[in-house]
mmCIF file of C-alpha atoms in Angstrom:
data_model
loop_
_atom_site.group_PDB
_atom_site.id
_atom_site.type_symbol
_atom_site.label_atom_id
_atom_site.label_comp_id
_atom_site.label_asym_id
_atom_site.label_seq_id
_atom_site.Cartn_x
_atom_site.Cartn_y
_atom_site.Cartn_z
ATOM 1 C CA UNK E 1 -182.529 -30.531 -128.681
ATOM 2 C CA UNK E 2 -182.908 -34.111 -129.977
ATOM 3 C CA UNK E 3 -186.690 -33.835 -130.355
ATOM 4 C CA UNK E 4 -186.332 -30.480 -132.313
ATOM 5 C CA UNK E 5 -184.352 -32.363 -135.011
ATOM 6 C CA UNK E 6 -187.491 -34.472 -135.945
ATOM 7 C CA UNK E 7 -185.509 -37.586 -136.537
ATOM 8 C CA UNK E 8 -183.135 -35.890 -138.904
ATOM 9 C CA UNK E 9 -179.364 -36.427 -138.569
ATOM 10 C CA UNK E 10 -178.745 -33.215 -140.680
ATOM 11 C CA UNK E 11 -180.950 -31.134 -138.440
ATOM 12 C CA UNK E 12 -179.423 -32.511 -135.208
ATOM 13 C CA UNK E 13 -175.828 -31.870 -136.455
ATOM 14 C CA UNK E 14 -176.953 -28.298 -137.255
ATOM 15 C CA UNK E 15 -178.492 -27.775 -133.821
ATOM 16 C CA UNK E 16 -175.412 -29.160 -132.045
ATOM 17 C CA UNK E 17 -173.176 -27.032 -134.185
ATOM 18 C CA UNK E 18 -175.093 -23.956 -133.534
ATOM 19 C CA UNK E 19 -175.483 -24.585 -129.821
ATOM 20 C CA UNK E 20 -171.736 -25.591 -129.139
ATOM 21 C CA UNK E 21 -169.277 -23.416 -131.038
ATOM 22 C CA UNK E 22 -166.434 -25.935 -130.314
ATOM 23 C CA UNK E 23 -168.268 -28.296 -132.630
ATOM 24 C CA UNK E 24 -168.064 -25.937 -135.634
ATOM 25 C CA UNK E 25 -165.343 -28.004 -137.288
ATOM 26 C CA UNK E 26 -164.318 -26.298 -140.490
ATOM 27 C CA UNK E 27 -161.252 -24.952 -142.348
ATOM 28 C CA UNK E 28 -160.601 -22.776 -145.357
ATOM 29 C CA UNK E 29 -159.067 -24.443 -148.367
ATOM 30 C CA UNK E 30 -155.886 -22.395 -148.818
ATOM 31 C CA UNK E 31 -155.770 -23.067 -152.620
ATOM 32 C CA UNK E 32 -159.361 -22.497 -153.564
ATOM 33 C CA UNK E 33 -160.425 -20.196 -150.661
ATOM 34 C CA UNK E 34 -163.528 -22.317 -149.936
ATOM 35 C CA UNK E 35 -164.612 -23.190 -146.489
ATOM 36 C CA UNK E 36 -164.780 -26.910 -145.873
ATOM 37 C CA UNK E 37 -167.010 -28.360 -143.067
ATOM 38 C CA UNK E 38 -166.390 -31.572 -141.288
ATOM 39 C CA UNK E 39 -168.360 -31.316 -138.057
ATOM 40 C CA UNK E 40 -166.647 -34.481 -136.849
ATOM 41 C CA UNK E 41 -167.629 -34.278 -133.134
ATOM 42 C CA UNK E 42 -171.352 -33.187 -133.899
ATOM 43 C CA UNK E 43 -171.626 -36.083 -136.384
ATOM 44 C CA UNK E 44 -170.048 -38.697 -134.131
ATOM 45 C CA UNK E 45 -172.416 -37.551 -131.294
ATOM 46 C CA UNK E 46 -175.423 -38.039 -133.531
ATOM 47 C CA UNK E 47 -174.054 -41.347 -134.792
ATOM 48 C CA UNK E 48 -173.619 -42.536 -131.226
ATOM 49 C CA UNK E 49 -177.176 -41.573 -130.288
ATOM 50 C CA UNK E 50 -178.441 -43.471 -133.306
ATOM 51 C CA UNK E 51 -176.365 -46.654 -132.523
ATOM 52 C CA UNK E 52 -177.202 -46.644 -128.786
ATOM 53 C CA UNK E 53 -180.950 -45.640 -128.955
ATOM 54 C CA UNK E 54 -182.305 -45.148 -132.348
ATOM 55 C CA UNK E 55 -181.082 -48.415 -133.841
ATOM 56 C CA UNK E 56 -182.792 -50.427 -131.143
ATOM 57 C CA UNK E 57 -185.772 -52.671 -132.180
ATOM 58 C CA UNK E 58 -188.067 -52.754 -129.201
ATOM 59 C CA UNK E 59 -191.751 -52.637 -128.869
ATOM 60 C CA UNK E 60 -191.758 -50.328 -125.813
ATOM 61 C CA UNK E 61 -189.973 -47.460 -127.512
ATOM 62 C CA UNK E 62 -189.485 -44.436 -125.292
ATOM 63 C CA UNK E 63 -189.598 -40.848 -126.615
ATOM 64 C CA UNK E 64 -185.853 -40.466 -126.558
ATOM 65 C CA UNK E 65 -185.363 -43.713 -128.493
ATOM 66 C CA UNK E 66 -188.048 -42.613 -131.005
ATOM 67 C CA UNK E 67 -186.327 -39.363 -131.524
ATOM 68 C CA UNK E 68 -183.067 -41.075 -132.167
ATOM 69 C CA UNK E 69 -184.480 -43.292 -134.987
ATOM 70 C CA UNK E 70 -183.068 -41.114 -137.625
ATOM 71 C CA UNK E 71 -184.563 -41.308 -141.112
ATOM 72 C CA UNK E 72 -181.310 -39.999 -142.805
ATOM 73 C CA UNK E 73 -178.332 -41.693 -141.215
ATOM 74 C CA UNK E 74 -176.858 -42.176 -144.642
ATOM 75 C CA UNK E 75 -176.410 -38.387 -144.788
ATOM 76 C CA UNK E 76 -173.693 -38.516 -142.185
ATOM 77 C CA UNK E 77 -170.153 -38.749 -143.432
ATOM 78 C CA UNK E 78 -167.437 -40.692 -141.916
ATOM 79 C CA UNK E 79 -165.971 -38.960 -138.753
ATOM 80 C CA UNK E 80 -162.843 -37.351 -140.166
ATOM 81 C CA UNK E 81 -159.988 -37.668 -137.671
ATOM 82 C CA UNK E 82 -156.616 -39.435 -137.726
ATOM 83 C CA UNK E 83 -157.349 -43.129 -137.337
ATOM 84 C CA UNK E 84 -159.160 -43.999 -140.538
ATOM 85 C CA UNK E 85 -156.668 -42.223 -142.776
ATOM 86 C CA UNK E 86 -153.889 -43.965 -140.949
ATOM 87 C CA UNK E 87 -155.518 -47.411 -141.664
ATOM 88 C CA UNK E 88 -156.360 -46.460 -145.279
ATOM 89 C CA UNK E 89 -152.821 -45.222 -145.876
ATOM 90 C CA UNK E 90 -151.424 -48.479 -144.470
ATOM 91 C CA UNK E 91 -153.828 -50.531 -146.764
ATOM 92 C CA UNK E 92 -152.629 -48.430 -149.795
ATOM 93 C CA UNK E 93 -155.932 -46.892 -150.312
ATOM 94 C CA UNK E 94 -154.500 -43.410 -149.537
ATOM 95 C CA UNK E 95 -151.114 -42.408 -150.831
ATOM 96 C CA UNK E 96 -149.332 -39.321 -149.513
ATOM 97 C CA UNK E 97 -146.595 -37.234 -151.246
ATOM 98 C CA UNK E 98 -143.144 -38.237 -150.076
ATOM 99 C CA UNK E 99 -142.854 -34.925 -148.304
ATOM 100 C CA UNK E 100 -146.107 -35.473 -146.273
ATOM 101 C CA UNK E 101 -145.310 -39.121 -145.674
ATOM 102 C CA UNK E 102 -141.992 -38.147 -144.236
ATOM 103 C CA UNK E 103 -143.538 -35.453 -141.945
ATOM 104 C CA UNK E 104 -146.147 -38.029 -140.656
ATOM 105 C CA UNK E 105 -143.617 -40.818 -140.196
ATOM 106 C CA UNK E 106 -141.303 -38.508 -138.340
ATOM 107 C CA UNK E 107 -144.189 -37.438 -136.080
ATOM 108 C CA UNK E 108 -144.049 -33.827 -137.228
ATOM 109 C CA UNK E 109 -147.095 -31.873 -135.880
ATOM 110 C CA UNK E 110 -149.170 -30.395 -138.716
ATOM 111 C CA UNK E 111 -150.700 -27.012 -138.246
ATOM 112 C CA UNK E 112 -154.432 -27.196 -137.508
ATOM 113 C CA UNK E 113 -156.372 -26.298 -140.702
ATOM 114 C CA UNK E 114 -153.377 -26.434 -142.951
ATOM 115 C CA UNK E 115 -153.624 -27.748 -146.445
ATOM 116 C CA UNK E 116 -152.128 -31.202 -145.641
ATOM 117 C CA UNK E 117 -154.497 -31.709 -142.682
ATOM 118 C CA UNK E 118 -157.549 -30.429 -144.742
ATOM 119 C CA UNK E 119 -156.757 -32.708 -147.665
ATOM 120 C CA UNK E 120 -155.989 -35.803 -145.512
ATOM 121 C CA UNK E 121 -159.439 -35.428 -143.904
ATOM 122 C CA UNK E 122 -161.303 -34.600 -147.053
ATOM 123 C CA UNK E 123 -159.837 -37.368 -149.005
ATOM 124 C CA UNK E 124 -160.672 -39.767 -146.270
ATOM 125 C CA UNK E 125 -164.450 -38.770 -146.431
ATOM 126 C CA UNK E 126 -164.257 -39.332 -150.108
ATOM 127 C CA UNK E 127 -162.585 -42.699 -149.817
ATOM 128 C CA UNK E 128 -165.112 -43.942 -147.241
ATOM 129 C CA UNK E 129 -167.916 -42.826 -149.483
ATOM 130 C CA UNK E 130 -166.380 -44.825 -152.220
ATOM 131 C CA UNK E 131 -166.153 -47.871 -149.916
ATOM 132 C CA UNK E 132 -169.732 -47.498 -149.162
ATOM 133 C CA UNK E 133 -170.518 -47.635 -152.848
ATOM 134 C CA UNK E 134 -168.261 -50.481 -153.566
ATOM 135 C CA UNK E 135 -169.754 -52.590 -150.712
ATOM 136 C CA UNK E 136 -173.354 -51.796 -151.869
ATOM 137 C CA UNK E 137 -172.388 -52.750 -155.433
ATOM 138 C CA UNK E 138 -170.957 -55.977 -154.251
ATOM 139 C CA UNK E 139 -174.026 -56.794 -152.228
ATOM 140 C CA UNK E 140 -176.370 -55.893 -155.200
ATOM 141 C CA UNK E 141 -174.313 -58.225 -157.413
ATOM 142 C CA UNK E 142 -174.652 -61.025 -154.915
ATOM 143 C CA UNK E 143 -178.366 -60.218 -154.577
ATOM 144 C CA UNK E 144 -178.839 -60.520 -158.282
ATOM 145 C CA UNK E 145 -177.438 -63.986 -158.273
ATOM 146 C CA UNK E 146 -179.773 -65.124 -155.486
ATOM 147 C CA UNK E 147 -182.774 -67.098 -156.340
ATOM 148 C CA UNK E 148 -184.159 -67.205 -152.694
ATOM 149 C CA UNK E 149 -186.854 -64.596 -152.140
ATOM 150 C CA UNK E 150 -186.076 -64.358 -148.417
ATOM 151 C CA UNK E 151 -182.362 -63.789 -149.134
ATOM 152 C CA UNK E 152 -183.392 -60.912 -151.554
ATOM 153 C CA UNK E 153 -185.216 -59.147 -148.815
ATOM 154 C CA UNK E 154 -182.265 -59.654 -146.460
ATOM 155 C CA UNK E 155 -179.978 -58.201 -149.088
ATOM 156 C CA UNK E 156 -182.304 -55.172 -149.356
ATOM 157 C CA UNK E 157 -181.993 -54.549 -145.690
ATOM 158 C CA UNK E 158 -178.272 -55.169 -145.636
ATOM 159 C CA UNK E 159 -177.809 -52.769 -148.521
ATOM 160 C CA UNK E 160 -179.677 -50.059 -146.753
ATOM 161 C CA UNK E 161 -177.635 -50.589 -143.537
ATOM 162 C CA UNK E 162 -174.297 -49.813 -145.293
ATOM 163 C CA UNK E 163 -173.454 -46.306 -144.457
ATOM 164 C CA UNK E 164 -170.335 -44.196 -144.008
ATOM 165 C CA UNK E 165 -170.996 -44.413 -140.269
ATOM 166 C CA UNK E 166 -170.902 -48.168 -140.251
ATOM 167 C CA UNK E 167 -167.735 -48.315 -142.460
ATOM 168 C CA UNK E 168 -166.101 -45.700 -140.280
ATOM 169 C CA UNK E 169 -166.837 -47.767 -137.141
ATOM 170 C CA UNK E 170 -165.499 -50.866 -138.679
ATOM 171 C CA UNK E 171 -162.359 -49.232 -139.898
ATOM 172 C CA UNK E 172 -161.762 -47.243 -136.775
ATOM 173 C CA UNK E 173 -162.088 -50.370 -134.576
ATOM 174 C CA UNK E 174 -159.664 -52.220 -136.771
ATOM 175 C CA UNK E 175 -157.320 -49.380 -136.736
ATOM 176 C CA UNK E 176 -157.361 -49.134 -132.964
ATOM 177 C CA UNK E 177 -156.687 -52.954 -132.711
ATOM 178 C CA UNK E 178 -153.783 -52.759 -135.189
ATOM 179 C CA UNK E 179 -152.349 -49.644 -133.544
ATOM 180 C CA UNK E 180 -152.210 -51.385 -130.207
ATOM 181 C CA UNK E 181 -150.478 -54.292 -131.943
ATOM 182 C CA UNK E 182 -147.988 -51.807 -133.373
ATOM 183 C CA UNK E 183 -148.649 -52.909 -137.043
ATOM 184 C CA UNK E 184 -149.636 -49.465 -138.458
ATOM 185 C CA UNK E 185 -147.598 -46.629 -139.795
ATOM 186 C CA UNK E 186 -147.862 -43.439 -137.679
ATOM 187 C CA UNK E 187 -150.968 -41.182 -138.034
ATOM 188 C CA UNK E 188 -150.906 -37.521 -138.761
ATOM 189 C CA UNK E 189 -150.658 -35.284 -135.698
ATOM 190 C CA UNK E 190 -152.510 -32.037 -135.199
ATOM 191 C CA UNK E 191 -153.267 -30.007 -132.029
ATOM 192 C CA UNK E 192 -156.950 -29.320 -132.339
ATOM 193 C CA UNK E 193 -160.152 -29.313 -130.444
ATOM 194 C CA UNK E 194 -162.102 -30.918 -133.409
ATOM 195 C CA UNK E 195 -160.786 -34.417 -132.944
#
């Protein structure tokens, strides 16, 4: 399965989605009638393979590790679930209507695929993509101020490494820590197999 993807995250997400129907994470936008695809579990599986095997820099690379050195990790979105929107809401980067905020704060379970759940997940994907752009812009700005050639090369590598996957992992881990400390507002609740 991994070898068939030819080092493409897009291809492997598609293979996983087609092989395991429970990974076909999508919903229909109730206002516009369009189907929206998240594929959270398939994407996180590919992201984890890349992080554990493909992101390794070894001279004796086995076939599995080589297969996981994806050329298009930047094509993966963040893994749309509950923790990152919880953190972004707490930080003020996401704002919910008072009605939705009340539901979430009172631990009201949202219906899987409902408009509120769909938009929370979709806007979180957009917000993380915007964070990726902001971080890359800041790094480019710092790079342009650098006179050190070696630092410029390091900036190029760092800019390339900033992806939605990396931002998601950072935010998710921070959210997990802050949730254990009890310093976050509640997250939205949905009974679903997709996350």
